[in-house]
Short mmCIF file of C-alpha atoms and ligand atoms in Angstrom, two decimals:
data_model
loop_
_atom_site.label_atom_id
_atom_site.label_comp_id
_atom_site.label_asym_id
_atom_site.label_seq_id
_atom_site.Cartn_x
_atom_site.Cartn_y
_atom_site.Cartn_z
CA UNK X 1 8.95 -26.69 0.83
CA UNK X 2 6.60 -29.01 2.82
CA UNK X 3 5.41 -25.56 5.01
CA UNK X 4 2.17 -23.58 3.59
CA UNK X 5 3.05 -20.57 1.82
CA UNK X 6 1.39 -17.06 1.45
CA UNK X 7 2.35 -15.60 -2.29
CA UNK X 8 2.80 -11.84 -1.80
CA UNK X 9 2.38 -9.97 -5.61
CA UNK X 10 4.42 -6.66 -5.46
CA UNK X 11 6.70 -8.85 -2.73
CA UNK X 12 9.67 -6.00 -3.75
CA UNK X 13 7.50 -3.07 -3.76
CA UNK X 14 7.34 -0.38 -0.90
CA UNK X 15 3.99 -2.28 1.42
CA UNK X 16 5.12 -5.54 -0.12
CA UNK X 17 8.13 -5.54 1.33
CA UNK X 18 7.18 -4.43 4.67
CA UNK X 19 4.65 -7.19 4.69
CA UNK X 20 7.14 -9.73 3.68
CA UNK X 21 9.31 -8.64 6.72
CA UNK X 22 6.38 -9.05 8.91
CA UNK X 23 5.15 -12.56 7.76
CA UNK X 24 8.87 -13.97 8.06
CA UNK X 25 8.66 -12.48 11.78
CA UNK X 26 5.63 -13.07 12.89
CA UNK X 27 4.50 -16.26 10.97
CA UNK X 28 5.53 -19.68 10.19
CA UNK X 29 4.56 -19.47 6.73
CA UNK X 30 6.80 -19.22 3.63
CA UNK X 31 6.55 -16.25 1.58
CA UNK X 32 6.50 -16.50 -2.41
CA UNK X 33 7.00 -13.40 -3.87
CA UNK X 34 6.10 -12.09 -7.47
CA UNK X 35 7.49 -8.98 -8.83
CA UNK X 36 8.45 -7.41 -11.92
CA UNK X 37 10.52 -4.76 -11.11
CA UNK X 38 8.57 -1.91 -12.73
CA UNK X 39 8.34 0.14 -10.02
CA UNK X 40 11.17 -1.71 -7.34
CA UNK X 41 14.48 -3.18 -7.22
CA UNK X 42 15.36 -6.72 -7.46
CA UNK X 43 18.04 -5.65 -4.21
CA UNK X 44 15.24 -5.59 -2.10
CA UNK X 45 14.99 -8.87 -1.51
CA UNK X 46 18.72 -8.91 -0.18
CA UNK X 47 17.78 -6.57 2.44
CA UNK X 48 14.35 -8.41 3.31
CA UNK X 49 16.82 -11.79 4.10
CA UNK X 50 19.37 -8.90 6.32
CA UNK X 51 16.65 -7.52 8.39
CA UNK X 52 15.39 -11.15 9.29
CA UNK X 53 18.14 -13.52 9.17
CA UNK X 54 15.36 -15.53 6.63
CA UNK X 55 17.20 -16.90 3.47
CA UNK X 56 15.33 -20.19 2.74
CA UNK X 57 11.65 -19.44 3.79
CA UNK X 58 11.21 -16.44 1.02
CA UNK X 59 11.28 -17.51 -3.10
CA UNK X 60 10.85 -14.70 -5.51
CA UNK X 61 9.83 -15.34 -9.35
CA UNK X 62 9.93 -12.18 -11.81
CA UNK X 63 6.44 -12.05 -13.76
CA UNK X 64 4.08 -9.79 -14.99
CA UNK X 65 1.04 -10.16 -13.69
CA UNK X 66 -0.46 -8.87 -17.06
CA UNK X 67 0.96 -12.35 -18.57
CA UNK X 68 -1.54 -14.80 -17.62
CA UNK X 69 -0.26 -18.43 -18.58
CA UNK X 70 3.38 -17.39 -17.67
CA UNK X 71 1.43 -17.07 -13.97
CA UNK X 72 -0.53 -20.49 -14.33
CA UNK X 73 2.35 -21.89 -15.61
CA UNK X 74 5.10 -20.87 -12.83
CA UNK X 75 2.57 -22.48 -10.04
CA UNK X 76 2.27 -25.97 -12.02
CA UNK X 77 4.19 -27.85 -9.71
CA UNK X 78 3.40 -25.51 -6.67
CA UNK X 79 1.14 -26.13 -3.82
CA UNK X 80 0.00 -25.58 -0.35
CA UNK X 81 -0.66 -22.31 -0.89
CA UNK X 82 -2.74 -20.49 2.46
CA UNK X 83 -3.16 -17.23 0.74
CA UNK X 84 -2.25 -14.40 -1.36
CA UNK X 85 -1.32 -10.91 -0.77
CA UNK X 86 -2.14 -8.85 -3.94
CA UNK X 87 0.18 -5.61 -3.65
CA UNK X 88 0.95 -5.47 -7.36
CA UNK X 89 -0.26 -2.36 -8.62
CA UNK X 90 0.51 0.85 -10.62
CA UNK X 91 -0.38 3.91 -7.33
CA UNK X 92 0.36 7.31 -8.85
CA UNK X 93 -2.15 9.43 -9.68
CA UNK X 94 -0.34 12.30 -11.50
CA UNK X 95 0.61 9.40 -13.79
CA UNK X 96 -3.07 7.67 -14.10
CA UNK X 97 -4.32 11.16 -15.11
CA UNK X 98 -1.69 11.36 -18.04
CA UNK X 99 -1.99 7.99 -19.16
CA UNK X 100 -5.24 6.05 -17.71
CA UNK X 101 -5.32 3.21 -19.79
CA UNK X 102 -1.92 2.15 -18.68
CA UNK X 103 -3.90 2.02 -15.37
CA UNK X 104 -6.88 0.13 -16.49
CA UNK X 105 -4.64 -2.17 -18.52
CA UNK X 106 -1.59 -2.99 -15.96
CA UNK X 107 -4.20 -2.81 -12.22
CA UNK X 108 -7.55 -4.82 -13.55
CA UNK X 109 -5.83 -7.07 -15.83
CA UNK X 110 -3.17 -8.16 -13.25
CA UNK X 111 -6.38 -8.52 -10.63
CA UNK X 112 -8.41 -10.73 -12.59
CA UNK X 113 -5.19 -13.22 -13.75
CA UNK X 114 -3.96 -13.62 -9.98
CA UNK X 115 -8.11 -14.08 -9.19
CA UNK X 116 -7.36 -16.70 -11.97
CA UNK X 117 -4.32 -18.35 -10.12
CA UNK X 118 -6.52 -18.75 -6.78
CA UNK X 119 -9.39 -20.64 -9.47
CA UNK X 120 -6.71 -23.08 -10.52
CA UNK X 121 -4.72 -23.66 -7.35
CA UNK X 122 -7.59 -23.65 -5.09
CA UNK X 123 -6.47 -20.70 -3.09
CA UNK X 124 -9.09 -19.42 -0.80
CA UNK X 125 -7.77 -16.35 0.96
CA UNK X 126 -7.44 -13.31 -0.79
CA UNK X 127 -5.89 -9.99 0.83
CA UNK X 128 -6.88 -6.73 -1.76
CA UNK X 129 -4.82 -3.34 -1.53
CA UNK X 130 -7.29 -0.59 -2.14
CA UNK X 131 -6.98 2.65 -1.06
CA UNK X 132 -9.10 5.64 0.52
CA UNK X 133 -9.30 6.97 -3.07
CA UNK X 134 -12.21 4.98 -3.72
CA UNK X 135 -13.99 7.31 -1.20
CA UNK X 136 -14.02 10.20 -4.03
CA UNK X 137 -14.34 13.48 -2.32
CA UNK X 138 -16.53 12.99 0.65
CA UNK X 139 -18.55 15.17 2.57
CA UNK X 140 -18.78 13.32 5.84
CA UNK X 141 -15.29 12.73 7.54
CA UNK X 142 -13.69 10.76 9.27
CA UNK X 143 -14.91 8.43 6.25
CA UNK X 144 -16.43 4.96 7.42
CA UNK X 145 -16.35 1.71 5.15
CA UNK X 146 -20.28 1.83 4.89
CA UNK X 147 -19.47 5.76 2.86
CA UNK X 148 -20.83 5.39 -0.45
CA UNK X 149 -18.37 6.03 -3.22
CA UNK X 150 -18.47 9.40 -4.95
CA UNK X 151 -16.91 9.74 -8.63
CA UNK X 152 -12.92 8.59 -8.91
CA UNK X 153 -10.90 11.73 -8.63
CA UNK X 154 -8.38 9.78 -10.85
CA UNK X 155 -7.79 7.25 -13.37
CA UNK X 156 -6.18 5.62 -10.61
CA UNK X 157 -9.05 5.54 -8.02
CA UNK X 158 -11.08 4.37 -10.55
CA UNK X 159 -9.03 1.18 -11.27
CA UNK X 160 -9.56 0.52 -7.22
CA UNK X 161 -13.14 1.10 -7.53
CA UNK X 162 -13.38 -1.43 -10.71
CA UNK X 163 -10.84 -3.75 -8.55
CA UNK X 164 -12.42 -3.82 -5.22
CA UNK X 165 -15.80 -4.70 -7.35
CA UNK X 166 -14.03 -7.84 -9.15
CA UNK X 167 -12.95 -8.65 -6.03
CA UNK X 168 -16.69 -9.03 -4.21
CA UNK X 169 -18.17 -10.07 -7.32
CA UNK X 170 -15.48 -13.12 -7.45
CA UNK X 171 -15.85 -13.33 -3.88
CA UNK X 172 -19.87 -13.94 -4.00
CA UNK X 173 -19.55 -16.31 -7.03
CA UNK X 174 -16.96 -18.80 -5.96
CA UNK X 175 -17.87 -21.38 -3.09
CA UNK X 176 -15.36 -21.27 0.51
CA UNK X 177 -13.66 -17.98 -0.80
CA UNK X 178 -12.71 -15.18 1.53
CA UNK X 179 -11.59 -11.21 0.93
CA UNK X 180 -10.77 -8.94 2.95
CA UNK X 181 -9.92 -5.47 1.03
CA UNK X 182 -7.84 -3.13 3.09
CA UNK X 183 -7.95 0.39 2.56
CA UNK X 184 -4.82 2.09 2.39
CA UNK X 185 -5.08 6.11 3.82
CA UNK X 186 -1.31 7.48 2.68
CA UNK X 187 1.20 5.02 3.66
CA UNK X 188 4.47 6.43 4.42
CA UNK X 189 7.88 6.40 6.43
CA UNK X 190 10.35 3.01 6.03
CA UNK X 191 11.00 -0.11 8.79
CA UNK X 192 13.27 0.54 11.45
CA UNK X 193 16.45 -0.38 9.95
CA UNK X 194 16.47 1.93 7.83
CA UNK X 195 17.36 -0.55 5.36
CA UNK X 196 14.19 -0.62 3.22
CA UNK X 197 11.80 2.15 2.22
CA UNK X 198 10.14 3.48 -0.34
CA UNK X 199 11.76 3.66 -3.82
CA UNK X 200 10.32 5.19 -6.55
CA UNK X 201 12.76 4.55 -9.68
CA UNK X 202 11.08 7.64 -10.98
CA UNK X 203 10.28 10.71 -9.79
CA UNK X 204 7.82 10.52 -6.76
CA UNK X 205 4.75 12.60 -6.74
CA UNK X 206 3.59 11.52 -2.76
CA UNK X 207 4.26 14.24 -0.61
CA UNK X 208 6.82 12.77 2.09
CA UNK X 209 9.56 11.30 -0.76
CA UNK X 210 9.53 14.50 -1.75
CA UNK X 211 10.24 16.24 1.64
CA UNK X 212 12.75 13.72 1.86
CA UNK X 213 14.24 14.48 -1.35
CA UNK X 214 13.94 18.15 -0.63
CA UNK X 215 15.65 18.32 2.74
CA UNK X 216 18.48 16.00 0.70
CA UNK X 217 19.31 19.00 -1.90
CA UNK X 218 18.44 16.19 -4.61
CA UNK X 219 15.03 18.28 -5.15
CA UNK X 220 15.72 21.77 -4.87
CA UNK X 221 12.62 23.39 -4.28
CA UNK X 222 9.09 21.67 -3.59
CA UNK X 223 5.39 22.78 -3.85
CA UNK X 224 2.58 22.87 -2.00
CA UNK X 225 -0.39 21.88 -4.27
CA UNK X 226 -2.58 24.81 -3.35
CA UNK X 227 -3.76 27.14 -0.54
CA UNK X 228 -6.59 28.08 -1.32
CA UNK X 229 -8.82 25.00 -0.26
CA UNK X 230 -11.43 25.03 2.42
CA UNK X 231 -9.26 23.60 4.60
CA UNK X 232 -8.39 25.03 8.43
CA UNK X 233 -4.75 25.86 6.51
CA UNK X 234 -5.69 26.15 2.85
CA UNK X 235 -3.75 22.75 2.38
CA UNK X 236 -5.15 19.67 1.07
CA UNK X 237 -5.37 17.14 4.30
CA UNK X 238 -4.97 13.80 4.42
CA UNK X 239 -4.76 10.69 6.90
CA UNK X 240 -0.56 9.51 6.82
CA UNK X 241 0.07 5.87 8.42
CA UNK X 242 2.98 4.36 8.77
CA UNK X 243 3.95 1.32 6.62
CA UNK X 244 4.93 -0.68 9.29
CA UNK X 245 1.19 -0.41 10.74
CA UNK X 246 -0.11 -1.01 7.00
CA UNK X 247 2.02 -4.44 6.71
CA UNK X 248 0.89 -5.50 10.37
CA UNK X 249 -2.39 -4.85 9.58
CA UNK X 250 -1.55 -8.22 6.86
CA UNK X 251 -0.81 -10.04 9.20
CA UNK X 252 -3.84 -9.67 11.12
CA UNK X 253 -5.93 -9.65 8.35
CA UNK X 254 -4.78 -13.00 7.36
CA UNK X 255 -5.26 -14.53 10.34
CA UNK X 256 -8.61 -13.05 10.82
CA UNK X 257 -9.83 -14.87 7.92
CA UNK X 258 -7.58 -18.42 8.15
CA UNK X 259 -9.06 -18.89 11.72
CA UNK X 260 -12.82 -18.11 10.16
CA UNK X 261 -13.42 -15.03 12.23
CA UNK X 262 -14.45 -13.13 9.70
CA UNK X 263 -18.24 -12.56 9.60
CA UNK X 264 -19.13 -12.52 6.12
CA UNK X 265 -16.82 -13.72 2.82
CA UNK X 266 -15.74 -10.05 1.51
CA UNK X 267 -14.58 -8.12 4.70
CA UNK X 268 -13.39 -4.20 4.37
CA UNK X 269 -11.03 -2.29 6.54
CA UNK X 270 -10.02 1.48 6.59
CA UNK X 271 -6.32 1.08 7.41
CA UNK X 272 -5.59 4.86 8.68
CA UNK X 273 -4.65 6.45 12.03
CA UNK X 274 -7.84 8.93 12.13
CA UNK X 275 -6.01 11.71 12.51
CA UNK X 276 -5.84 14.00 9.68
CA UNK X 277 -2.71 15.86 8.77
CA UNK X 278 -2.43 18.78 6.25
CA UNK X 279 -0.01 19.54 3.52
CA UNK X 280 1.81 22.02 5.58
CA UNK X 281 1.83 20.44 9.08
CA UNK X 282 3.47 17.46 7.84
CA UNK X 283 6.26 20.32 6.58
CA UNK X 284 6.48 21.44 10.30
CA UNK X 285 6.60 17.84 11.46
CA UNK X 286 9.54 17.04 9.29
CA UNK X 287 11.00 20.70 10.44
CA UNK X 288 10.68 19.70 14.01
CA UNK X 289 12.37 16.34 13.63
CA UNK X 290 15.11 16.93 11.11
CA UNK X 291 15.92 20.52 12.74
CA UNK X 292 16.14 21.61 9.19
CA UNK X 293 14.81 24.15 6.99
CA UNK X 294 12.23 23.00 3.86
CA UNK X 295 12.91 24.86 0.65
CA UNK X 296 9.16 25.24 -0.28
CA UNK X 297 6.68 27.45 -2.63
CA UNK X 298 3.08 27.25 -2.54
CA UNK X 299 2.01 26.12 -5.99
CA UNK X 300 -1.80 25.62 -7.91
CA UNK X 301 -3.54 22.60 -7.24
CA UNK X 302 -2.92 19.70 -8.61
CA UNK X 303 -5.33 17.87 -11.02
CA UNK X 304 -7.30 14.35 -9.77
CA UNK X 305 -6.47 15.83 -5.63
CA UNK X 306 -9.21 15.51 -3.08
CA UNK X 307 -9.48 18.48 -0.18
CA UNK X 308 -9.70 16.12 2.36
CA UNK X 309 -10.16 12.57 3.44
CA UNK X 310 -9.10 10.78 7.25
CA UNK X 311 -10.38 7.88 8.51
CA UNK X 312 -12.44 5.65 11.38
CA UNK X 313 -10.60 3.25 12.13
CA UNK X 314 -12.72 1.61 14.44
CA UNK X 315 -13.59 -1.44 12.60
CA UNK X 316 -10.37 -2.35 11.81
CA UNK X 317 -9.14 -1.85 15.67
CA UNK X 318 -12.13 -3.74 16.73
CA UNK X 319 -12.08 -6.78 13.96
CA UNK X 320 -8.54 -7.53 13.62
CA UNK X 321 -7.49 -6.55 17.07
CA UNK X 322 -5.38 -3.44 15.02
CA UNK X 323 -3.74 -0.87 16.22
CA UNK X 324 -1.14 1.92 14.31
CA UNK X 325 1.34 2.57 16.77
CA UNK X 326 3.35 5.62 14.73
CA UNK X 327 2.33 9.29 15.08
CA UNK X 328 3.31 11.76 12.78
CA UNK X 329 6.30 12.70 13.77
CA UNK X 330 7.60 9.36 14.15
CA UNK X 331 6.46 8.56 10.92
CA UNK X 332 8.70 11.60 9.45
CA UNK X 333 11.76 10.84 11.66
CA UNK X 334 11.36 7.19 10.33
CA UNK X 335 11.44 8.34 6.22
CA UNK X 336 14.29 11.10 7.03
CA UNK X 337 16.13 7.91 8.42
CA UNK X 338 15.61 6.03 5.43
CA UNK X 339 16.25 8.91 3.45
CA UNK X 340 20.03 9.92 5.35
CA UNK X 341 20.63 6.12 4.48
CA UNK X 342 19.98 6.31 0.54
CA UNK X 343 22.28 9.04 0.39
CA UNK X 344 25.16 7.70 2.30
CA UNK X 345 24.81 4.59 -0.02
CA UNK X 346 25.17 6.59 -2.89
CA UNK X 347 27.47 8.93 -1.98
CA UNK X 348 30.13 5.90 -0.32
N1 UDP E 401 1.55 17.32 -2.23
C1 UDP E 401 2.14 18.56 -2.29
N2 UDP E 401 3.36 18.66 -2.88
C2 UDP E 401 4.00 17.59 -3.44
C3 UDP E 401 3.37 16.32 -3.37
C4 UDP E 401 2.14 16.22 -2.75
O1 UDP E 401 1.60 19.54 -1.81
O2 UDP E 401 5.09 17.77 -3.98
C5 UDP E 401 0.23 17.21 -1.59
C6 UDP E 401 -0.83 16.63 -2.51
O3 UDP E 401 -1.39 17.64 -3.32
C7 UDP E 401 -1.80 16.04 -1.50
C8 UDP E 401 -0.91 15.59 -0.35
O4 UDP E 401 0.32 16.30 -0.52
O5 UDP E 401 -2.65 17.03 -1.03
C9 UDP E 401 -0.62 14.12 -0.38
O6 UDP E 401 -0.18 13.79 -1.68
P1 UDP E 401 0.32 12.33 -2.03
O7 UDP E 401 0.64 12.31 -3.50
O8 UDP E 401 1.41 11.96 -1.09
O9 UDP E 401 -0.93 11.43 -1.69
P2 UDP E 401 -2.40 11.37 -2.33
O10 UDP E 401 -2.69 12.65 -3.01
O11 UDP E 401 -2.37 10.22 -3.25
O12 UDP E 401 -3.31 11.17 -1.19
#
């Protein structure tokens, strides 16, 4: 491999894999993935090389992130590396409230080792997933980057808080590096082919999967977590952007900060449409798309939720030349796709 490489962490997870797409399509680089498997399948990969004809430029090593000199060690004879794309992360929050120091362990630890990998190999450029959590529930919406954060809501919040933190810290300590931490709103529906998506291996707690699921018979009744908020339905609302924006987004934040147009060494991004969608209207999106019927019940609320939370986008469009392209709809008619093609799989 004489070509520079970006390593992607979380290279077979849900955004990881979208990314990976789009930096085989839209770069010259070659991608090194790490993944573990906890939360994807190794299959992935397979379908990444389908979708872009790409067998040679993408390398995948199976580590966790959590073992530090199996990480050092792997890269010993590696170089040239441009950047890295740090996915890997534990993301439920149902699951961070029942077990938070499985959070703090698995998300911080992993951080600071891969911050150690960019030490030792001299890697300069550093991509962060965070996520709108950090925001805590916030008054003033749409919620800019400047919006100071209010408590974590969960376990898992917390862990981006503490994350995006190491991040700047590391960021102002260590001479010619660059951040950029990108805010995830609710990233949902699956690439165009229909040939990756997202995969829980568990049960999933985010809200489309399990309209998906629903609408599939493999659920057979869902909830709506609550009613009664002050909300213009009584549903909790939030800001849903397609993945497919999210891992284009990558792209442009890596460029931004290998051609030096960033303006300072930590930049931050809200990555959401700015259009906020509630619990229930999502339901009548999927309705409207799928022509089918949602077997729903309106449940309590669910613990570590906020009310609401949408985005500006505006820096993001106006930095890195961004734009999401998917509305809501689309983004539901994309994750029923990807959904119809799960259970043909299993059912052939
Ligand atoms: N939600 C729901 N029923 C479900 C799963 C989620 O009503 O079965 C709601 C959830 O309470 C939240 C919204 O859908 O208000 C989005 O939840 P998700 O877990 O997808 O994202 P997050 O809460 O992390 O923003």
């Amino acid at each position: 491999m004489n070509a520079k490489s970006i390593i992607v962490t979380g290279g077979a997870g849900y955004i990881g894999s979208h990314t990976i797409i789009e930096l085989l399509e839209q770069t010259d680089f070659n991608v090194i993935s790490i993944d573990n498997f906890s939360n994807s399948s190794e299959k992935t990969y397979e379908r990444i090389s389908s979708i872009t004809g790409e067998q040679k430029r993408l390398t995948h090593l199976n580590i966790n992130l959590c073992h530090k000199d199996e990480l050092i060690n792997a890269f010993k004879n590696i170089n040239n590396i441009a950047g890295i794309i740090h996915f890997a992360a534990f993301k439920s929050v149902p699951e961070s409230v029942s077990n938070p120091l499985l959070y703090y362990h698995n998300n911080n630890e992993s951080l600071v080792n891969v911050l150690y990998l960019c030490k030792e190999k001299n890697i300069n450029h550093f991509i962060f997933s965070s996520s709108c959590s950090v925001y805590g529930n916030i008054d003033k919406l749409p919620v800019t980057e400047d919006s100071p954060f209010q408590p974590a809501e969960s376990p898992y919040a917390h862990t981006k808080q503490i994350g995006e933190e190491i991040v700047k810290s590391f960021t102002r300590f260590t001479r010619g590096f660059n951040s950029v931490l990108l805010r995830y709103f609710n990233p949902v529906g699956a690439h165009k082919s229909a040939q990756i998506g997202e995969l829980p291996l568990g049960a999933p707690t985010s809200l489309v999967p399990i309209i998906t699921r629903t609408a599939a018979g493999i659920i057979k009744e869902m909830h709506v977590h609550g009613s009664d908020y002050e909300t213009r339905d009584g549903s909790c609302i939030r800001d849903y952007i397609h993945v497919t924006d999210i891992a284009d987004a990558h792209i442009k934040a890596l460029d931004y900060i290998l051609k030096h147009k960033n303006k300072n060494n930590v930049s931050l991004f809200n990555l959401g449409t700015g259009n906020g969608v509630s619990v229930f209207e999502a339901i009548n999106s999927f309705e409207k798309i799928s022509g089918l019927k949602l077997n729903y019940k309106v449940g309590p609320r669910r613990d570590g939720d906020v009310m609401a939370i949408y985005a500006n986008n505006d820096l993001a469009k106006k930095e890195l030349n961004w734009e999401p392209k998917f509305n809501i709809d689309e983004m539901m008619l994309s994750a029923w796709k990807w959904q119809q093609h799960l259970s043909s799989a299993t059912t052939n």
